[in-house]
mmCIF file of C-alpha atoms in Angstrom:
data_model
loop_
_atom_site.group_PDB
_atom_site.id
_atom_site.type_symbol
_atom_site.label_atom_id
_atom_site.label_comp_id
_atom_site.label_asym_id
_atom_site.label_seq_id
_atom_site.Cartn_x
_atom_site.Cartn_y
_atom_site.Cartn_z
ATOM 1 C CA ALA A 1 15.349 0.199 23.228
ATOM 2 C CA TYR A 2 17.313 -0.935 26.047
ATOM 3 C CA SER A 3 17.833 0.400 29.628
ATOM 4 C CA VAL A 4 21.231 -0.134 31.352
ATOM 5 C CA SER A 5 21.229 -0.999 35.044
ATOM 6 C CA ALA A 6 24.248 -1.654 37.210
ATOM 7 C CA SER A 7 24.580 -5.423 36.213
ATOM 8 C CA ARG A 8 22.702 -5.875 32.918
ATOM 9 C CA ILE A 9 20.992 -4.392 29.959
ATOM 10 C CA VAL A 10 17.286 -5.104 29.798
ATOM 11 C CA PRO A 11 14.625 -4.249 27.263
ATOM 12 C CA ALA A 12 13.005 -0.825 27.926
ATOM 13 C CA LYS A 13 10.605 1.387 26.356
ATOM 14 C CA VAL A 14 11.070 5.155 25.499
ATOM 15 C CA VAL A 15 8.857 7.946 25.599
ATOM 16 C CA ILE A 16 9.559 11.467 24.346
ATOM 17 C CA GLY A 17 7.503 14.348 25.172
ATOM 18 C CA ARG A 18 7.889 16.923 27.992
ATOM 19 C CA GLY A 19 11.030 14.864 28.922
ATOM 20 C CA ALA A 20 12.731 11.518 28.004
ATOM 21 C CA HIS A 21 11.783 8.658 30.198
ATOM 22 C CA ALA A 22 12.683 4.742 29.777
ATOM 23 C CA TRP A 23 11.299 2.306 32.158
ATOM 24 C CA ASN A 24 12.657 -1.138 32.327
ATOM 25 C CA SER A 25 10.990 -4.419 32.888
ATOM 26 C CA TRP A 26 10.453 -4.126 36.347
ATOM 27 C CA GLY A 27 8.523 -0.770 36.080
ATOM 28 C CA LYS A 28 11.413 1.561 37.301
ATOM 29 C CA VAL A 29 11.455 4.745 35.531
ATOM 30 C CA PHE A 30 14.683 6.626 34.481
ATOM 31 C CA ASP A 31 14.895 10.311 33.580
ATOM 32 C CA ILE A 32 17.154 10.714 30.507
ATOM 33 C CA SER A 33 16.177 13.934 29.420
ATOM 34 C CA ARG A 34 19.094 15.516 31.618
ATOM 35 C CA ARG A 35 21.770 13.618 29.516
ATOM 36 C CA PRO A 36 21.484 14.523 25.832
ATOM 37 C CA THR A 37 24.249 12.226 24.969
ATOM 38 C CA ILE A 38 24.799 9.986 21.702
ATOM 39 C CA ALA A 39 24.020 7.191 24.065
ATOM 40 C CA THR A 40 20.694 8.589 24.765
ATOM 41 C CA CYS A 41 19.980 8.819 21.073
ATOM 42 C CA ARG A 42 21.074 5.426 20.236
ATOM 43 C CA MET A 43 18.726 4.296 22.884
ATOM 44 C CA THR A 44 15.745 6.168 21.662
ATOM 45 C CA ARG A 45 16.714 4.821 18.069
ATOM 46 C CA LEU A 46 16.507 8.204 16.572
ATOM 47 C CA PRO A 47 18.861 8.121 13.646
ATOM 48 C CA ILE A 48 18.330 11.707 12.442
ATOM 49 C CA LYS A 49 18.891 13.167 16.262
ATOM 50 C CA THR A 50 21.769 10.613 16.858
ATOM 51 C CA ARG A 51 23.520 11.597 13.533
ATOM 52 C CA ALA A 52 23.164 15.218 14.293
ATOM 53 C CA GLN A 53 24.526 14.849 17.717
ATOM 54 C CA ALA A 54 27.510 12.665 16.644
ATOM 55 C CA GLU A 55 28.261 15.178 13.574
ATOM 56 C CA ALA A 56 28.516 18.117 16.604
ATOM 57 C CA ALA A 57 30.767 15.746 18.415
ATOM 58 C CA GLU A 58 33.055 15.103 15.377
ATOM 59 C CA LYS A 59 33.254 18.855 14.972
ATOM 60 C CA ALA A 60 33.814 19.613 18.503
ATOM 61 C CA LEU A 61 36.760 16.945 18.718
ATOM 62 C CA ALA A 62 38.359 17.681 15.642
ATOM 63 C CA PRO A 63 40.917 20.174 16.690
ATOM 64 C CA PHE A 64 42.366 17.710 19.526
ATOM 65 C CA ALA A 65 41.197 14.255 18.326
ATOM 66 C CA ALA A 66 44.892 12.886 17.574
ATOM 67 C CA ARG A 67 46.193 14.230 21.056
ATOM 68 C CA ASP A 68 45.635 11.537 23.182
ATOM 69 C CA ALA A 69 43.927 8.093 23.082
ATOM 70 C CA ASP A 70 40.744 9.075 24.990
ATOM 71 C CA ALA A 71 40.065 12.037 22.487
ATOM 72 C CA ALA A 72 40.954 9.569 19.610
ATOM 73 C CA ARG A 73 38.560 7.194 21.076
ATOM 74 C CA LEU A 74 35.892 9.583 21.330
ATOM 75 C CA MET A 75 36.302 11.121 17.772
ATOM 76 C CA ALA A 76 36.215 7.412 16.542
ATOM 77 C CA THR A 77 32.793 6.712 18.369
ATOM 78 C CA ALA A 78 31.375 9.907 16.778
ATOM 79 C CA LEU A 79 32.569 8.682 13.349
ATOM 80 C CA GLN A 80 31.095 5.258 14.125
ATOM 81 C CA THR A 81 28.028 6.401 15.297
ATOM 82 C CA GLN A 82 27.205 8.499 12.262
ATOM 83 C CA GLY A 83 27.506 5.483 10.325
ATOM 84 C CA ASP A 84 25.610 3.438 12.554
ATOM 85 C CA SER A 85 22.821 5.644 12.296
ATOM 86 C CA PHE A 86 22.456 4.930 8.719
ATOM 87 C CA GLY A 87 22.835 1.190 9.440
ATOM 88 C CA TRP A 88 19.527 1.289 11.704
ATOM 89 C CA ASN A 89 17.829 2.146 8.506
ATOM 90 C CA ASN A 90 19.403 -0.481 6.440
ATOM 91 C CA ASP A 91 21.224 2.205 4.477
ATOM 92 C CA TYR A 92 24.550 0.698 4.063
ATOM 93 C CA ALA A 93 25.606 2.473 1.203
ATOM 94 C CA GLY A 94 25.151 5.638 3.628
ATOM 95 C CA ALA A 95 26.955 4.042 6.552
ATOM 96 C CA GLU A 96 29.883 2.402 4.394
ATOM 97 C CA PRO A 97 31.560 5.714 3.827
ATOM 98 C CA LEU A 98 31.365 6.892 7.496
ATOM 99 C CA HIS A 99 32.669 3.562 8.737
ATOM 100 C CA ARG A 100 35.423 3.914 6.251
ATOM 101 C CA LYS A 101 36.289 7.288 7.392
ATOM 102 C CA ALA A 102 36.386 6.414 11.031
ATOM 103 C CA GLU A 103 38.819 3.678 10.029
ATOM 104 C CA GLU A 104 41.161 5.897 7.948
ATOM 105 C CA PHE A 105 41.128 8.090 11.009
ATOM 106 C CA LEU A 106 42.122 5.365 13.420
ATOM 107 C CA ALA A 107 44.671 3.886 11.137
ATOM 108 C CA GLY A 108 46.064 7.308 10.545
ATOM 109 C CA LEU A 109 46.824 7.990 14.280
ATOM 110 C CA PRO A 110 50.349 8.085 15.362
ATOM 111 C CA THR A 111 51.909 4.440 16.269
ATOM 112 C CA SER A 112 51.812 5.469 19.993
ATOM 113 C CA LEU A 113 48.231 5.912 20.000
ATOM 114 C CA ARG A 114 47.338 3.016 17.670
ATOM 115 C CA GLY A 115 48.683 0.715 19.813
ATOM 116 C CA ALA A 116 46.508 1.961 22.878
ATOM 117 C CA LYS A 117 43.877 -0.794 24.053
ATOM 118 C CA GLU A 118 40.704 1.692 23.746
ATOM 119 C CA ILE A 119 41.841 2.599 20.181
ATOM 120 C CA ARG A 120 42.394 -1.033 19.348
ATOM 121 C CA ALA A 121 38.938 -1.879 20.785
ATOM 122 C CA ALA A 122 37.193 1.080 19.021
ATOM 123 C CA ARG A 123 38.986 0.224 15.681
ATOM 124 C CA SER A 124 37.746 -3.419 16.154
ATOM 125 C CA ALA A 125 34.106 -2.360 16.660
ATOM 126 C CA ASN A 126 34.139 0.009 13.728
ATOM 127 C CA LEU A 127 35.759 -2.683 11.453
ATOM 128 C CA ARG A 128 32.799 -5.085 12.200
ATOM 129 C CA LEU A 129 30.220 -2.355 11.230
ATOM 130 C CA LEU A 130 32.195 -1.715 8.008
ATOM 131 C CA GLY A 131 32.395 -5.491 7.449
ATOM 132 C CA GLU A 132 28.573 -5.633 7.903
ATOM 133 C CA ALA A 133 27.908 -2.909 5.532
ATOM 134 C CA GLN A 134 30.009 -4.035 2.966
ATOM 135 C CA HIS A 135 28.561 -7.316 3.394
ATOM 136 C CA LYS A 136 25.131 -5.970 2.969
ATOM 137 C CA LEU A 137 26.357 -4.395 -0.259
ATOM 138 C CA LYS A 138 27.483 -7.576 -1.667
ATOM 139 C CA LYS A 139 31.125 -6.534 -1.428
ATOM 140 C CA THR A 140 32.191 -10.021 -0.034
ATOM 141 C CA ALA A 141 35.889 -9.905 -0.720
ATOM 142 C CA GLU A 142 36.159 -6.413 1.243
ATOM 143 C CA ALA A 143 33.719 -7.645 3.961
ATOM 144 C CA ARG A 144 35.881 -10.739 4.518
ATOM 145 C CA ALA A 145 39.042 -8.677 4.761
ATOM 146 C CA THR A 146 37.638 -6.219 6.942
ATOM 147 C CA LEU A 147 36.059 -8.798 9.406
ATOM 148 C CA ASP A 148 39.529 -10.844 9.304
ATOM 149 C CA ARG A 149 41.031 -7.482 10.493
ATOM 150 C CA ALA A 150 38.629 -7.031 13.368
ATOM 151 C CA VAL A 151 38.913 -10.615 14.410
ATOM 152 C CA GLU A 152 42.886 -10.215 14.222
ATOM 153 C CA ILE A 153 42.554 -7.075 16.783
ATOM 154 C CA ASN A 154 40.046 -8.882 18.869
ATOM 155 C CA ARG A 155 42.610 -12.015 19.336
ATOM 156 C CA GLY A 156 45.210 -9.649 20.228
ATOM 157 C CA LEU A 157 42.907 -7.833 23.114
ATOM 158 C CA LEU A 158 41.875 -11.183 24.482
ATOM 159 C CA ALA A 159 45.621 -12.391 24.442
ATOM 160 C CA GLU A 160 46.377 -9.474 26.696
ATOM 161 C CA THR A 161 43.505 -10.010 28.936
ATOM 162 C CA PRO A 162 42.210 -13.647 28.630
ATOM 163 C CA ASP A 163 39.690 -13.310 31.548
ATOM 164 C CA ASP A 164 37.885 -9.946 30.095
ATOM 165 C CA PRO A 165 34.491 -10.729 29.236
ATOM 166 C CA ALA A 166 34.219 -7.843 26.833
ATOM 167 C CA ALA A 167 36.988 -9.297 24.921
ATOM 168 C CA MET A 168 35.779 -12.549 24.820
ATOM 169 C CA ARG A 169 32.402 -11.327 23.820
ATOM 170 C CA LYS A 170 33.998 -9.656 20.820
ATOM 171 C CA LEU A 171 35.330 -12.808 19.488
ATOM 172 C CA ALA A 172 32.253 -14.915 20.432
ATOM 173 C CA VAL A 173 29.987 -12.618 18.110
#
């Protein structure tokens, strides 16, 4: 698990009981029980709980997911998180359809939304996870094509913002 500080991500331990607490390597304790978010569940690595929260987010976002870029990004994150929760347990057969669903959602957005930076970033992240699932399932040609699309998107994002460390990192991985 990881703890996010203002400047870096550091290894953390998580305890769930009366509340959920995470502490970083310096011994600082963070109360995360007041923020029951997808990120909290990702940090605790509880795939079933994470999946349930992501499914609830998908249902809540469904009526307006294609209205604007932020709502579409959140919907893509909910779908991607569902798939990712299977990947945590090396269940790539369970992960692939959900990553494919996220890709179909993002590819089906109106052109004006598909071109938004946050949508392209979400799409490249999901494509990377879809490609990983395909690779693990021995779908080599599909995985290569999927990962090539992710790289193409990331190159476009880096060309727009060449000094953006996040854009550089997506290509370096």
